[in-house]
Amino acid sequence: MTEQTPHTANDAVSSAAPRPLVVAVAGNPNVGKSTLINAIAGTRLQVGNWPGVTVEKKEALFEHNGRKIRLVDLPGTYSLSPYTQEEIIARDYLVKLRPDLIVNVVDATNLERNLYLTVQLMELGIPVVMALNIYDEAEAKGYRFNLHGIETMLGVGVVPTSATRRSGLTELLDKVLETAAQPADHAPRILNYGDDVETAVALLGDTLRREHPALFALYPERWLLLRLMEGDERLRQEINLAQDALPEEIFHHLRRGHGEDLEALMADARYSQAAGLAREVLFKKEERRVEMTERIDRVVLNRFLGIPIFLAAMWLVFKLTFDLSKPFGDWINDMAGGPFKHWTTVLLGLVGAPDWTVSLATEGVISGVGFVLVFVPVIFMMMFFITFLEGSGYMARAAFVMDRAMHAMGLHGKSFIPLLLGFGCNVPGIYATRTLENPRDKVLTALLIPLMSCGARLPVYVLFVGAFFPNNPGTVIWSLYVLGIALAIVMGVFFKRTLFRGEAPMFIMELPPYRMPSFTSLCLHTWEKGKHFLIKAGTYILAVSIFVWFLLNLPWGVEHKKDSYLGQAGQVMAPVLSPLGFGTWQAASSLITGVIAKEIVVGTMGEIYAPKKGEQKKPEASFGEDLQEIAVSFGKAVKESASNVVSTFGVSSLAADEKEDRGPLKATIQQTFTPLSAYAFMVFVLLYMPCVVVAIAMRQEFGSWKWFGVAFAYQSALAWGMAMIVYQGGQLLGWGV
Amino acid sequence: MQMMPLGLMGPGERGEIVEVGQGTPECGGCRCKEERKPGDVRVEDMGLRVGKQVEMLNNSSNLVLLKVDESRIAIDRGVAMKIKIRR
């Protein structure tokens, strides 16, 4: 971890030093923790990953009443036991880096369960301030809290908050500063585990003090003792304590009286502390009314209606995403291809740059980066809707409904959403695996996503289907989508039996109550999800685009595309592809560039096959006219996007329209491919390695190239194998004429 | 006193948990430390523990949906069968 903050509770008092107050924010999942942090920190929030893992880490540095505060968001956990990745992160941070203070975000509508974590946090001996969040909803339900009671019984400060309404935030920060100013007066109460346990704890304490006194400098005393009582293996190994180093007689008495499982005994004790506290301080009106959440759930989770409702919801998300974003994507594409290229050429011409730099800047950089930017509206729009589904609580229901179907692939219901998104574009699909808690599910899902035929492959299908299967284009394209799904199921089963052997982890998930997410928090979360793509993928893509440009234009002064490095690479690759029916250097070169983005296959084919005609020179536009053009066409895009929503059911955004006249290209293709080899080629395009952007997304999500390597290997094999089966099988059946 | 697995409750039924997946020979449940892998969440940490009142909300697929306190929790039927309740 980067921000080492080694200090004891004492030097936090002398806080004239410029060191910021370190405040860890802990709480259960679904308690509005991130909304609260967003509301407090706003744009000062920085999102990264916890070292070595892909769990998000949010931090913010800001000032309140002249005091610098560093907020560190811990992953949402139900407890601090060392079993899930999130729990281990939270616990290691709290125990080893010892923040000055913990803000414990608690769901006021579900106090008892939340207090279980509170009780564990209190054992760390760090001052705790409780944000009693969702307070407004709890009050509306008729709950009354004895806030003073909580403060005195627990020894923690309590502030009612409502993150969605931004109320109580200043009071919370005031309380944080007040508590941090006098940490000694705000030590959490020590809760009693009952005589038997406490006697054993005291004995254990004596033993450790005698034999391992150094430990107490490293760990909070009571926490250390309680964890060792519970038989915490992870901690025991961490402090290098032999299994039998602790005298058995300490535990003997307890085990006789309470059974073998001391961990369960301690958990029960802690839980009854939480339950007892909740009883004391919370007054509920005794009435059992059917809540809105349950009424909605009865319909949405209905055995017969559940899946149709889910499919309809997904269809709508899909539809809205593409209808809304496509005009903007087109706009970016047109801008990059038109005015930007034009003015770059003009500017470079003015400074007298050599021709090749102009070509590099326009063909390489602007076209390449433009290709990525075209994805931006789709990705942000999709992230927006996903965030909405998550925030509203429906995402958890979707996982519930789809669970059974997904078991066939060795996955849980939650994996369905990333896979579905993959049909639009694999990249947001990969990023959406973030919503899966389990690393195994994450990786397995991400490996299968590239088999979902994304929108970028459609232009390739459209070109070939137009040339070879004009009579039934829909069926042929549909068959490719189905092939992708079928192979995903096969590969899912295969991976389940090989790389991911063993039981799917058991499924326990909380279905949060339905809530209307606020627009600001939706935007913030969308931005957080999308900006990684914008920044990092943008830089990688830039490099790759330049690289490909050089491949196409080197060696210097290459006359014919065939002699460029790319052409040469295509010639080397061609024999490998000949059993598949398209062993030409042109096809091979196109496939190589298709690695950047699969629609480039079409573009490269156009460049290679079609002899260069003199480019139609548009009348030179002035800079002013171009600016106007940019603004006008953006206006058009907004209008188109808006009208797409209105007529959302009639727009055919996915039926990729063939804008340019590809007549000559089609004719050339008809000469070099047969219908059979064309189909084999499409199968290959469907299956061969995922595009660079997907590769980068996988690298970002899994922290190494390993899983992309696996995807690359299995997909290459699958693509080659399937295309070969199609072509050779077809020939045997006599279709290859 | 009538004990039954939680997974057999019908929708709308309520009961009190009397045992949480302990002592089952296959040990795929919730207590056995050796079997636990990273990523497993304890059902107990989510509020399903002895003495709790639970209500079955939905029991029509391979997941069951329960109401405990103020939370709705979905668990595998396999796990649900190892939790015993008293009506």
PDB file of N, CA and C in Angstrom, chain A residues 249-310:
ATOM      1  N   GLU A 249      -5.174 -25.574  27.581  1.00  0.00           N
ATOM      2  CA  GLU A 249      -6.110 -25.497  28.707  1.00  0.00           C
ATOM      3  C   GLU A 249      -6.967 -24.228  28.677  1.00  0.00           C
ATOM      4  N   ILE A 250      -6.468 -23.214  27.946  1.00  0.00           N
ATOM      5  CA  ILE A 250      -7.276 -22.000  27.823  1.00  0.00           C
ATOM      6  C   ILE A 250      -8.604 -22.316  27.142  1.00  0.00           C
ATOM      7  N   PHE A 251      -8.497 -23.124  26.107  1.00  0.00           N
ATOM      8  CA  PHE A 251      -9.682 -23.393  25.295  1.00  0.00           C
ATOM      9  C   PHE A 251     -10.470 -24.598  25.823  1.00  0.00           C
ATOM     10  N   HIS A 252      -9.765 -25.426  26.557  1.00  0.00           N
ATOM     11  CA  HIS A 252     -10.345 -26.695  26.970  1.00  0.00           C
ATOM     12  C   HIS A 252     -11.687 -26.496  27.657  1.00  0.00           C
ATOM     13  N   HIS A 253     -11.648 -25.601  28.620  1.00  0.00           N
ATOM     14  CA  HIS A 253     -12.835 -25.335  29.418  1.00  0.00           C
ATOM     15  C   HIS A 253     -13.993 -24.858  28.530  1.00  0.00           C
ATOM     16  N   LEU A 254     -13.643 -23.934  27.634  1.00  0.00           N
ATOM     17  CA  LEU A 254     -14.669 -23.386  26.739  1.00  0.00           C
ATOM     18  C   LEU A 254     -15.249 -24.458  25.851  1.00  0.00           C
ATOM     19  N   ARG A 255     -14.356 -25.283  25.292  1.00  0.00           N
ATOM     20  CA  ARG A 255     -14.821 -26.307  24.360  1.00  0.00           C
ATOM     21  C   ARG A 255     -15.738 -27.293  25.066  1.00  0.00           C
ATOM     22  N   ARG A 256     -15.400 -27.599  26.317  1.00  0.00           N
ATOM     23  CA  ARG A 256     -16.253 -28.536  27.062  1.00  0.00           C
ATOM     24  C   ARG A 256     -17.640 -27.964  27.230  1.00  0.00           C
ATOM     25  N   GLY A 257     -17.667 -26.683  27.572  1.00  0.00           N
ATOM     26  CA  GLY A 257     -18.958 -26.067  27.861  1.00  0.00           C
ATOM     27  C   GLY A 257     -19.746 -25.662  26.626  1.00  0.00           C
ATOM     28  N   HIS A 258     -19.038 -25.340  25.536  1.00  0.00           N
ATOM     29  CA  HIS A 258     -19.752 -24.715  24.418  1.00  0.00           C
ATOM     30  C   HIS A 258     -19.537 -25.408  23.082  1.00  0.00           C
ATOM     31  N   GLY A 259     -18.923 -26.567  23.080  1.00  0.00           N
ATOM     32  CA  GLY A 259     -18.735 -27.248  21.810  1.00  0.00           C
ATOM     33  C   GLY A 259     -17.439 -26.825  21.138  1.00  0.00           C
ATOM     34  N   GLU A 260     -17.116 -27.522  20.057  1.00  0.00           N
ATOM     35  CA  GLU A 260     -15.816 -27.364  19.418  1.00  0.00           C
ATOM     36  C   GLU A 260     -15.644 -26.034  18.700  1.00  0.00           C
ATOM     37  N   ASP A 261     -16.732 -25.562  18.133  1.00  0.00           N
ATOM     38  CA  ASP A 261     -16.586 -24.447  17.203  1.00  0.00           C
ATOM     39  C   ASP A 261     -16.574 -23.105  17.937  1.00  0.00           C
ATOM     40  N   LEU A 262     -15.371 -22.670  18.294  1.00  0.00           N
ATOM     41  CA  LEU A 262     -15.274 -21.417  19.037  1.00  0.00           C
ATOM     42  C   LEU A 262     -15.600 -20.214  18.160  1.00  0.00           C
ATOM     43  N   GLU A 263     -15.325 -20.353  16.878  1.00  0.00           N
ATOM     44  CA  GLU A 263     -15.641 -19.238  15.988  1.00  0.00           C
ATOM     45  C   GLU A 263     -17.138 -18.956  15.997  1.00  0.00           C
ATOM     46  N   ALA A 264     -17.916 -20.049  15.934  1.00  0.00           N
ATOM     47  CA  ALA A 264     -19.363 -19.877  15.951  1.00  0.00           C
ATOM     48  C   ALA A 264     -19.820 -19.313  17.296  1.00  0.00           C
ATOM     49  N   LEU A 265     -19.174 -19.773  18.352  1.00  0.00           N
ATOM     50  CA  LEU A 265     -19.529 -19.284  19.685  1.00  0.00           C
ATOM     51  C   LEU A 265     -19.319 -17.771  19.772  1.00  0.00           C
ATOM     52  N   MET A 266     -18.155 -17.319  19.277  1.00  0.00           N
ATOM     53  CA  MET A 266     -17.847 -15.900  19.329  1.00  0.00           C
ATOM     54  C   MET A 266     -18.799 -15.102  18.441  1.00  0.00           C
ATOM     55  N   ALA A 267     -19.087 -15.663  17.255  1.00  0.00           N
ATOM     56  CA  ALA A 267     -19.985 -14.968  16.337  1.00  0.00           C
ATOM     57  C   ALA A 267     -21.370 -14.826  16.965  1.00  0.00           C
ATOM     58  N   ASP A 268     -21.812 -15.896  17.647  1.00  0.00           N
ATOM     59  CA  ASP A 268     -23.119 -15.833  18.294  1.00  0.00           C
ATOM     60  C   ASP A 268     -23.128 -14.774  19.384  1.00  0.00           C
ATOM     61  N   ALA A 269     -22.037 -14.741  20.157  1.00  0.00           N
ATOM     62  CA  ALA A 269     -21.963 -13.765  21.240  1.00  0.00           C
ATOM     63  C   ALA A 269     -22.038 -12.349  20.670  1.00  0.00           C
ATOM     64  N   ARG A 270     -21.289 -12.133  19.604  1.00  0.00           N
ATOM     65  CA  ARG A 270     -21.261 -10.812  18.980  1.00  0.00           C
ATOM     66  C   ARG A 270     -22.635 -10.463  18.423  1.00  0.00           C
ATOM     67  N   TYR A 271     -23.261 -11.495  17.878  1.00  0.00           N
ATOM     68  CA  TYR A 271     -24.563 -11.231  17.288  1.00  0.00           C
ATOM     69  C   TYR A 271     -25.583 -10.890  18.355  1.00  0.00           C
ATOM     70  N   SER A 272     -25.499 -11.558  19.506  1.00  0.00           N
ATOM     71  CA  SER A 272     -26.486 -11.208  20.525  1.00  0.00           C
ATOM     72  C   SER A 272     -26.193  -9.830  21.109  1.00  0.00           C
ATOM     73  N   GLN A 273     -24.909  -9.434  21.100  1.00  0.00           N
ATOM     74  CA  GLN A 273     -24.620  -8.042  21.477  1.00  0.00           C
ATOM     75  C   GLN A 273     -25.327  -7.079  20.531  1.00  0.00           C
ATOM     76  N   ALA A 274     -25.199  -7.362  19.243  1.00  0.00           N
ATOM     77  CA  ALA A 274     -25.828  -6.490  18.248  1.00  0.00           C
ATOM     78  C   ALA A 274     -27.338  -6.480  18.403  1.00  0.00           C
ATOM     79  N   ALA A 275     -27.913  -7.686  18.590  1.00  0.00           N
ATOM     80  CA  ALA A 275     -29.362  -7.785  18.712  1.00  0.00           C
ATOM     81  C   ALA A 275     -29.854  -7.051  19.959  1.00  0.00           C
ATOM     82  N   GLY A 276     -29.103  -7.232  21.051  1.00  0.00           N
ATOM     83  CA  GLY A 276     -29.474  -6.577  22.299  1.00  0.00           C
ATOM     84  C   GLY A 276     -29.444  -5.059  22.168  1.00  0.00           C
ATOM     85  N   LEU A 277     -28.381  -4.563  21.539  1.00  0.00           N
ATOM     86  CA  LEU A 277     -28.256  -3.127  21.326  1.00  0.00           C
ATOM     87  C   LEU A 277     -29.419  -2.593  20.504  1.00  0.00           C
ATOM     88  N   ALA A 278     -29.726  -3.314  19.429  1.00  0.00           N
ATOM     89  CA  ALA A 278     -30.801  -2.866  18.556  1.00  0.00           C
ATOM     90  C   ALA A 278     -32.114  -2.796  19.323  1.00  0.00           C
ATOM     91  N   ARG A 279     -32.344  -3.792  20.188  1.00  0.00           N
ATOM     92  CA  ARG A 279     -33.578  -3.788  20.976  1.00  0.00           C
ATOM     93  C   ARG A 279     -33.654  -2.566  21.879  1.00  0.00           C
ATOM     94  N   GLU A 280     -32.491  -2.191  22.425  1.00  0.00           N
ATOM     95  CA  GLU A 280     -32.476  -1.085  23.376  1.00  0.00           C
ATOM     96  C   GLU A 280     -32.739   0.274  22.721  1.00  0.00           C
ATOM     97  N   VAL A 281     -32.199   0.455  21.543  1.00  0.00           N
ATOM     98  CA  VAL A 281     -32.168   1.817  21.014  1.00  0.00           C
ATOM     99  C   VAL A 281     -33.150   2.068  19.874  1.00  0.00           C
ATOM    100  N   LEU A 282     -33.806   1.021  19.397  1.00  0.00           N
ATOM    101  CA  LEU A 282     -34.688   1.184  18.237  1.00  0.00           C
ATOM    102  C   LEU A 282     -36.117   0.822  18.616  1.00  0.00           C
ATOM    103  N   PHE A 283     -37.029   1.723  18.305  1.00  0.00           N
ATOM    104  CA  PHE A 283     -38.438   1.449  18.582  1.00  0.00           C
ATOM    105  C   PHE A 283     -39.184   1.379  17.267  1.00  0.00           C
ATOM    106  N   LYS A 284     -39.765   0.184  17.026  1.00  0.00           N
ATOM    107  CA  LYS A 284     -40.525   0.009  15.784  1.00  0.00           C
ATOM    108  C   LYS A 284     -41.984  -0.046  16.141  1.00  0.00           C
ATOM    109  N   LYS A 285     -42.790   0.503  15.291  1.00  0.00           N
ATOM    110  CA  LYS A 285     -44.217   0.277  15.450  1.00  0.00           C
ATOM    111  C   LYS A 285     -44.504  -1.130  14.953  1.00  0.00           C
ATOM    112  N   GLU A 286     -45.201  -1.912  15.755  1.00  0.00           N
ATOM    113  CA  GLU A 286     -45.430  -3.296  15.357  1.00  0.00           C
ATOM    114  C   GLU A 286     -46.524  -3.364  14.313  1.00  0.00           C
ATOM    115  N   GLU A 287     -46.140  -3.360  13.102  1.00  0.00           N
ATOM    116  CA  GLU A 287     -47.125  -3.600  12.058  1.00  0.00           C
ATOM    117  C   GLU A 287     -46.421  -4.248  10.895  1.00  0.00           C
ATOM    118  N   ARG A 288     -47.126  -5.148  10.283  1.00  0.00           N
ATOM    119  CA  ARG A 288     -46.525  -5.860   9.168  1.00  0.00           C
ATOM    120  C   ARG A 288     -47.308  -5.489   7.937  1.00  0.00           C
ATOM    121  N   ARG A 289     -46.845  -4.426   7.285  1.00  0.00           N
ATOM    122  CA  ARG A 289     -47.548  -4.093   6.052  1.00  0.00           C
ATOM    123  C   ARG A 289     -46.687  -4.579   4.888  1.00  0.00           C
ATOM    124  N   VAL A 290     -47.356  -4.908   3.817  1.00  0.00           N
ATOM    125  CA  VAL A 290     -46.593  -5.371   2.657  1.00  0.00           C
ATOM    126  C   VAL A 290     -45.961  -4.154   1.998  1.00  0.00           C
ATOM    127  N   GLU A 291     -44.650  -4.162   1.946  1.00  0.00           N
ATOM    128  CA  GLU A 291     -43.972  -2.983   1.422  1.00  0.00           C
ATOM    129  C   GLU A 291     -43.969  -2.979  -0.091  1.00  0.00           C
ATOM    130  N   MET A 292     -43.669  -1.811  -0.612  1.00  0.00           N
ATOM    131  CA  MET A 292     -43.640  -1.661  -2.054  1.00  0.00           C
ATOM    132  C   MET A 292     -42.655  -2.652  -2.681  1.00  0.00           C
ATOM    133  N   THR A 293     -41.473  -2.759  -2.063  1.00  0.00           N
ATOM    134  CA  THR A 293     -40.460  -3.675  -2.590  1.00  0.00           C
ATOM    135  C   THR A 293     -41.015  -5.072  -2.763  1.00  0.00           C
ATOM    136  N   GLU A 294     -41.767  -5.534  -1.758  1.00  0.00           N
ATOM    137  CA  GLU A 294     -42.280  -6.892  -1.867  1.00  0.00           C
ATOM    138  C   GLU A 294     -43.363  -7.021  -2.925  1.00  0.00           C
ATOM    139  N   ARG A 295     -44.143  -5.954  -3.060  1.00  0.00           N
ATOM    140  CA  ARG A 295     -45.175  -6.010  -4.105  1.00  0.00           C
ATOM    141  C   ARG A 295     -44.527  -6.088  -5.479  1.00  0.00           C
ATOM    142  N   ILE A 296     -43.504  -5.265  -5.701  1.00  0.00           N
ATOM    143  CA  ILE A 296     -42.818  -5.311  -7.002  1.00  0.00           C
ATOM    144  C   ILE A 296     -42.185  -6.690  -7.206  1.00  0.00           C
ATOM    145  N   ASP A 297     -41.548  -7.187  -6.149  1.00  0.00           N
ATOM    146  CA  ASP A 297     -40.873  -8.484  -6.257  1.00  0.00           C
ATOM    147  C   ASP A 297     -41.824  -9.609  -6.621  1.00  0.00           C
ATOM    148  N   ARG A 298     -43.052  -9.522  -6.128  1.00  0.00           N
ATOM    149  CA  ARG A 298     -43.990 -10.592  -6.426  1.00  0.00           C
ATOM    150  C   ARG A 298     -44.212 -10.729  -7.918  1.00  0.00           C
ATOM    151  N   VAL A 299     -44.190  -9.623  -8.613  1.00  0.00           N
ATOM    152  CA  VAL A 299     -44.362  -9.653 -10.060  1.00  0.00           C
ATOM    153  C   VAL A 299     -43.036  -9.994 -10.750  1.00  0.00           C
ATOM    154  N   VAL A 300     -41.999  -9.251 -10.362  1.00  0.00           N
ATOM    155  CA  VAL A 300     -40.721  -9.324 -11.065  1.00  0.00           C
ATOM    156  C   VAL A 300     -40.036 -10.682 -10.883  1.00  0.00           C
ATOM    157  N   LEU A 301     -40.265 -11.315  -9.748  1.00  0.00           N
ATOM    158  CA  LEU A 301     -39.633 -12.610  -9.483  1.00  0.00           C
ATOM    159  C   LEU A 301     -40.599 -13.768  -9.693  1.00  0.00           C
ATOM    160  N   ASN A 302     -41.750 -13.466 -10.238  1.00  0.00           N
ATOM    161  CA  ASN A 302     -42.746 -14.506 -10.476  1.00  0.00           C
ATOM    162  C   ASN A 302     -42.191 -15.601 -11.375  1.00  0.00           C
ATOM    163  N   ARG A 303     -42.575 -16.824 -11.075  1.00  0.00           N
ATOM    164  CA  ARG A 303     -42.027 -17.968 -11.784  1.00  0.00           C
ATOM    165  C   ARG A 303     -42.229 -17.879 -13.294  1.00  0.00           C
ATOM    166  N   PHE A 304     -43.377 -17.347 -13.701  1.00  0.00           N
ATOM    167  CA  PHE A 304     -43.652 -17.288 -15.141  1.00  0.00           C
ATOM    168  C   PHE A 304     -43.304 -15.931 -15.747  1.00  0.00           C
ATOM    169  N   LEU A 305     -43.551 -14.871 -14.981  1.00  0.00           N
ATOM    170  CA  LEU A 305     -43.330 -13.534 -15.536  1.00  0.00           C
ATOM    171  C   LEU A 305     -41.879 -13.084 -15.432  1.00  0.00           C
ATOM    172  N   GLY A 306     -41.143 -13.664 -14.482  1.00  0.00           N
ATOM    173  CA  GLY A 306     -39.796 -13.182 -14.190  1.00  0.00           C
ATOM    174  C   GLY A 306     -38.910 -13.061 -15.407  1.00  0.00           C
ATOM    175  N   ILE A 307     -38.795 -14.155 -16.170  1.00  0.00           N
ATOM    176  CA  ILE A 307     -37.872 -14.135 -17.295  1.00  0.00           C
ATOM    177  C   ILE A 307     -38.360 -13.213 -18.418  1.00  0.00           C
ATOM    178  N   PRO A 308     -39.655 -13.280 -18.807  1.00  0.00           N
ATOM    179  CA  PRO A 308     -40.095 -12.310 -19.825  1.00  0.00           C
ATOM    180  C   PRO A 308     -39.859 -10.855 -19.407  1.00  0.00           C
ATOM    181  N   ILE A 309     -40.126 -10.526 -18.159  1.00  0.00           N
ATOM    182  CA  ILE A 309     -39.918  -9.145 -17.706  1.00  0.00           C
ATOM    183  C   ILE A 309     -38.442  -8.788 -17.800  1.00  0.00           C
ATOM    184  N   PHE A 310     -37.620  -9.731 -17.394  1.00  0.00           N
ATOM    185  CA  PHE A 310     -36.181  -9.471 -17.449  1.00  0.00           C
ATOM    186  C   PHE A 310     -35.724  -9.246 -18.892  1.00  0.00           C
TER     187      PHE A 310
END
